[in-house]
């Protein structure tokens, strides 16, 4: 275990670029929002100044309306498509003048990450003073979400692109692609020069991805226009659970800092409304789990994915619901011949154990589910998901995603996508500590 721990530290140090981390070389050569937050949790275990710098750099790229972009293009790189010239964040009047970025966001992990840094810190006083210097920016980011991304004032925010979900090519989005017919764009993919194309999204999927961005660009990334026009407009249980988890962390941290009653009061209002709405609108009582809601076509997308269980991470389900969810997780995802937790329902015909978010196990989701299960008293399943995560890393290395089928692990080649992937290393360090 000591060797693996040292390897994880080496992965993080190698992916560190002076003031931020890349998720992995070549495939992802810039700073990504939720990667960055989760990476900081790993650094906090052995190098708190880097953890703090990572978050500081991320927040430095915040727009003046509170928005935080999903990719910050710190450098020029021709190993990635689509780059800054495609995304054109400058079209938005409040975008950063200092950094080029995308005009979309990612699950807002920063609030709970600050609380994790505080949990891990051996010098709470110093870490609290770092938190005091950054927390208002995170609050402003939440304010952006509730003011700009909640058109029906429900306490649930929308995402307008599959890359905002973090679960980029989940089979859930197939339902949306069926409603669209984008042009065949001509472009040169770079991801498939670094990684086997069978493990990445298809060309036609990329046409859909680019088309949604074109619509947002034509409207200068205006949130109201996007809400009116984007063919992709989703209330995602993972995204909203992460936002609610981060709200709670901000409430707790402002409580420790003191003198912030007005912000705490506002956060509590968002929290109450959001919790009620996610429990009434995104819970599918027939399936017994949380699912995505398609705001554009006003309907639930009734598929079970690892995102379906993430409300546990924010302590949102009742005791009864939580028990039902865990029973379903074990019945569908938890057979003894599978590692927990496949990213998509292994009993569905859309399941693919090798392809990005269409089935493989991801360490970041396992990490959220581990804490969610533990907080809700499911100690045995929490132990299983933690041990499974450690074992798949031991078997294969710090890959981006892994085959959930145990039989595929026999020759140590069941790790897919990027290698020496930062958050796999970072969250491994947190799980073993
Ligand atoms: C990619 O390029 O696949 C990224 O995940 C987009 O965020």
Coordinates of C-alpha atoms in Angstrom, one line a residue, residues 89-339:
X89 CA -15.8 32.6 -23.9
X90 CA -15.1 36.3 -24.8
X91 CA -18.5 36.4 -26.4
X92 CA -20.0 36.7 -22.9
X93 CA -19.8 40.3 -21.7
X94 CA -18.9 39.2 -18.1
X95 CA -16.3 36.6 -19.0
X96 CA -12.8 36.7 -17.5
X97 CA -10.3 39.1 -19.2
X98 CA -7.4 37.2 -17.8
X99 CA -8.2 33.6 -18.9
X100 CA -9.6 32.0 -22.0
X101 CA -12.1 29.4 -21.1
X102 CA -15.2 27.5 -22.1
X103 CA -18.6 29.0 -21.7
X104 CA -20.0 26.1 -19.8
X105 CA -19.5 24.9 -16.2
X106 CA -19.2 21.6 -14.3
X107 CA -20.6 20.2 -11.0
X108 CA -19.9 22.8 -8.3
X109 CA -17.7 20.9 -6.0
X110 CA -15.8 23.8 -4.5
X111 CA -18.0 24.3 -1.4
X112 CA -17.6 20.8 -0.1
X113 CA -13.9 20.8 -1.2
X114 CA -13.2 23.7 1.1
X115 CA -14.8 21.7 4.0
X116 CA -12.7 18.6 3.0
X117 CA -9.5 20.7 3.2
X118 CA -10.6 21.8 6.7
X119 CA -11.4 18.2 7.7
X120 CA -8.0 17.0 6.4
X121 CA -5.9 19.9 7.7
X122 CA -3.4 19.5 10.5
X123 CA -3.3 23.3 11.0
X124 CA -7.0 24.2 11.2
X125 CA -6.3 27.8 12.0
X126 CA -4.2 28.4 8.9
X127 CA -6.7 26.5 6.7
X128 CA -9.6 28.5 8.1
X129 CA -7.9 31.7 7.2
X130 CA -7.4 30.4 3.6
X131 CA -11.1 29.4 3.6
X132 CA -12.0 32.9 4.8
X133 CA -10.1 34.4 1.8
X134 CA -12.0 32.3 -0.8
X135 CA -15.4 31.4 0.5
X136 CA -17.3 34.5 -0.7
X137 CA -16.3 33.6 -4.3
X138 CA -17.9 30.2 -3.9
X139 CA -21.0 31.8 -2.4
X140 CA -21.1 34.1 -5.4
X141 CA -20.9 31.0 -7.7
X142 CA -24.0 29.5 -5.9
X143 CA -25.8 32.8 -6.2
X144 CA -25.1 32.7 -10.0
X145 CA -26.6 29.2 -10.2
X146 CA -29.8 30.1 -8.3
X147 CA -30.3 33.5 -10.1
X148 CA -29.4 32.4 -13.6
X149 CA -30.0 28.7 -13.9
X150 CA -33.3 28.1 -12.2
X151 CA -35.9 29.6 -14.7
X152 CA -38.9 28.1 -12.8
X153 CA -37.6 29.1 -9.4
X154 CA -37.6 25.6 -8.0
X155 CA -34.3 25.5 -6.2
X156 CA -33.0 23.1 -9.0
X157 CA -30.5 24.3 -11.5
X158 CA -30.3 23.3 -15.2
X159 CA -27.3 22.2 -17.2
X160 CA -27.3 23.0 -20.9
X161 CA -24.6 20.7 -22.2
X162 CA -23.6 17.1 -21.5
X163 CA -20.1 18.3 -20.7
X164 CA -21.6 20.3 -17.8
X165 CA -22.9 17.1 -16.3
X166 CA -19.4 15.6 -16.0
X167 CA -20.9 12.3 -17.2
X168 CA -20.2 13.3 -20.8
X169 CA -21.5 10.5 -23.0
X170 CA -23.9 8.8 -20.6
X171 CA -26.6 6.7 -22.4
X172 CA -29.1 9.0 -20.7
X173 CA -28.2 11.7 -23.3
X174 CA -29.2 9.3 -26.1
X175 CA -32.8 10.4 -25.4
X176 CA -31.8 14.0 -26.1
X177 CA -29.8 13.1 -29.2
X178 CA -33.0 11.5 -30.6
X179 CA -34.7 14.9 -30.5
X180 CA -31.9 16.6 -32.4
X181 CA -30.5 16.4 -35.9
X182 CA -27.3 18.5 -36.0
X183 CA -25.2 19.1 -39.1
X184 CA -22.2 16.8 -39.8
X185 CA -19.4 19.1 -38.7
X186 CA -15.9 18.8 -40.1
X187 CA -13.3 18.8 -37.4
X188 CA -10.2 16.9 -36.2
X189 CA -10.6 14.9 -33.0
X190 CA -7.5 14.8 -30.8
X191 CA -8.7 12.6 -28.0
X192 CA -8.8 9.5 -30.2
X193 CA -5.1 10.0 -31.1
X194 CA -4.3 9.5 -27.4
X195 CA -6.9 6.9 -26.4
X196 CA -8.5 3.9 -28.2
X197 CA -11.5 5.2 -30.0
X198 CA -13.7 2.3 -28.7
X199 CA -13.3 3.9 -25.2
X200 CA -14.4 7.4 -26.3
X201 CA -17.6 9.0 -27.7
X202 CA -18.5 8.6 -31.3
X203 CA -18.1 11.2 -34.1
X204 CA -21.9 11.6 -34.3
X205 CA -22.0 12.2 -30.5
X206 CA -19.4 15.0 -31.0
X207 CA -21.6 16.6 -33.7
X208 CA -24.3 16.9 -31.0
X209 CA -21.9 18.3 -28.5
X210 CA -20.6 21.0 -30.9
X211 CA -24.1 21.9 -32.1
X212 CA -25.2 22.8 -28.6
X213 CA -22.2 25.0 -28.2
X214 CA -22.9 26.7 -31.5
X215 CA -26.3 27.7 -30.3
X216 CA -25.0 29.0 -27.0
X217 CA -22.3 31.0 -28.9
X218 CA -24.9 32.5 -31.3
X219 CA -26.5 33.9 -28.2
X220 CA -23.3 35.0 -26.6
X221 CA -23.7 32.5 -23.8
X222 CA -26.6 34.4 -22.4
X223 CA -28.2 32.2 -19.7
X224 CA -31.8 33.3 -20.4
X225 CA -31.5 32.7 -24.1
X226 CA -29.9 29.3 -23.5
X227 CA -32.8 28.4 -21.3
X228 CA -35.2 29.3 -24.1
X229 CA -33.3 27.7 -27.0
X230 CA -30.9 25.0 -26.0
X231 CA -32.1 21.5 -27.1
X232 CA -30.3 20.2 -24.1
X233 CA -31.8 21.5 -20.8
X234 CA -31.6 19.1 -17.9
X235 CA -32.0 19.0 -14.2
X236 CA -29.3 16.5 -13.2
X237 CA -29.5 14.7 -9.9
X238 CA -25.7 14.5 -9.6
X239 CA -25.2 18.2 -10.4
X240 CA -27.9 19.3 -8.0
X241 CA -26.8 16.9 -5.2
X242 CA -23.3 18.3 -5.5
X243 CA -24.6 21.9 -5.3
X244 CA -26.7 21.0 -2.3
X245 CA -23.8 19.3 -0.6
X246 CA -21.7 22.4 -1.3
X247 CA -24.5 24.7 0.1
X248 CA -24.4 22.7 3.4
X249 CA -20.6 23.0 3.5
X250 CA -20.8 26.7 3.1
X251 CA -23.4 26.9 5.9
X252 CA -21.1 24.9 8.2
X253 CA -18.0 26.9 7.3
X254 CA -19.7 30.3 7.6
X255 CA -20.9 29.1 11.0
X256 CA -17.3 28.4 12.1
X257 CA -16.0 31.7 10.7
X258 CA -18.9 33.7 12.3
X259 CA -20.5 37.0 11.5
X260 CA -22.2 35.8 8.2
X261 CA -25.8 35.4 9.3
X262 CA -27.2 36.9 6.1
X263 CA -25.4 34.5 3.9
X264 CA -26.2 31.5 6.1
X265 CA -29.9 32.5 6.0
X266 CA -29.9 32.7 2.1
X267 CA -28.0 29.4 1.8
X268 CA -30.6 27.8 4.1
X269 CA -33.4 29.0 1.9
X270 CA -31.7 27.6 -1.2
X271 CA -31.1 24.4 0.7
X272 CA -34.7 24.0 1.9
X273 CA -36.2 24.6 -1.5
X274 CA -33.7 22.5 -3.4
X275 CA -34.0 19.6 -1.1
X276 CA -37.8 19.6 -1.4
X277 CA -37.7 19.9 -5.2
X278 CA -35.0 17.2 -5.8
X279 CA -37.1 14.8 -3.6
X280 CA -40.3 15.5 -5.3
X281 CA -39.3 16.1 -8.9
X282 CA -36.2 14.0 -9.5
X283 CA -37.2 10.9 -7.4
X284 CA -38.8 8.2 -9.6
X285 CA -40.8 6.1 -7.1
X286 CA -41.3 3.3 -9.6
X287 CA -37.6 2.9 -10.2
X288 CA -36.8 3.7 -6.6
X289 CA -33.9 6.1 -7.4
X290 CA -33.3 9.7 -8.6
X291 CA -33.2 10.4 -12.3
X292 CA -32.7 13.3 -14.7
X293 CA -35.5 15.7 -15.7
X294 CA -35.6 17.0 -19.3
X295 CA -36.8 20.6 -19.0
X296 CA -36.9 21.1 -22.7
X297 CA -39.3 18.3 -23.3
X298 CA -40.8 18.3 -19.8
X299 CA -40.3 14.7 -18.8
X300 CA -38.2 12.4 -16.7
X301 CA -35.4 10.5 -18.3
X302 CA -36.0 7.2 -16.6
X303 CA -32.6 5.5 -16.5
X304 CA -30.5 4.3 -13.5
X305 CA -26.9 5.5 -13.4
X306 CA -24.4 6.0 -10.7
X307 CA -25.7 9.6 -10.6
X308 CA -29.0 8.2 -9.4
X309 CA -27.4 7.4 -6.0
X310 CA -25.5 10.6 -5.4
X311 CA -28.3 12.3 -3.4
X312 CA -27.0 10.1 -0.6
X313 CA -23.8 12.1 -0.6
X314 CA -25.8 15.3 0.2
X315 CA -28.0 13.4 2.8
X316 CA -31.1 14.2 0.8
X317 CA -33.2 10.9 0.8
X318 CA -35.3 9.8 3.8
X319 CA -34.2 6.7 5.7
X320 CA -36.7 4.6 3.8
X321 CA -35.7 5.9 0.4
X322 CA -32.1 5.5 1.2
X323 CA -32.6 1.8 2.1
X324 CA -34.5 1.2 -1.1
X325 CA -31.8 2.9 -3.2
X326 CA -29.1 0.8 -1.7
X327 CA -31.1 -2.4 -2.2
X328 CA -31.4 -1.4 -5.9
X329 CA -27.7 -0.5 -6.1
X330 CA -26.8 -4.0 -4.8
X331 CA -29.3 -5.8 -6.9
X332 CA -28.4 -4.2 -10.2
X333 CA -24.8 -3.0 -9.8
X334 CA -23.5 -5.1 -6.9
X335 CA -23.2 -8.8 -8.0
X336 CA -20.2 -10.6 -6.7
X337 CA -18.8 -10.8 -10.3
X338 CA -18.8 -7.0 -10.6
X339 CA -16.9 -4.1 -9.0

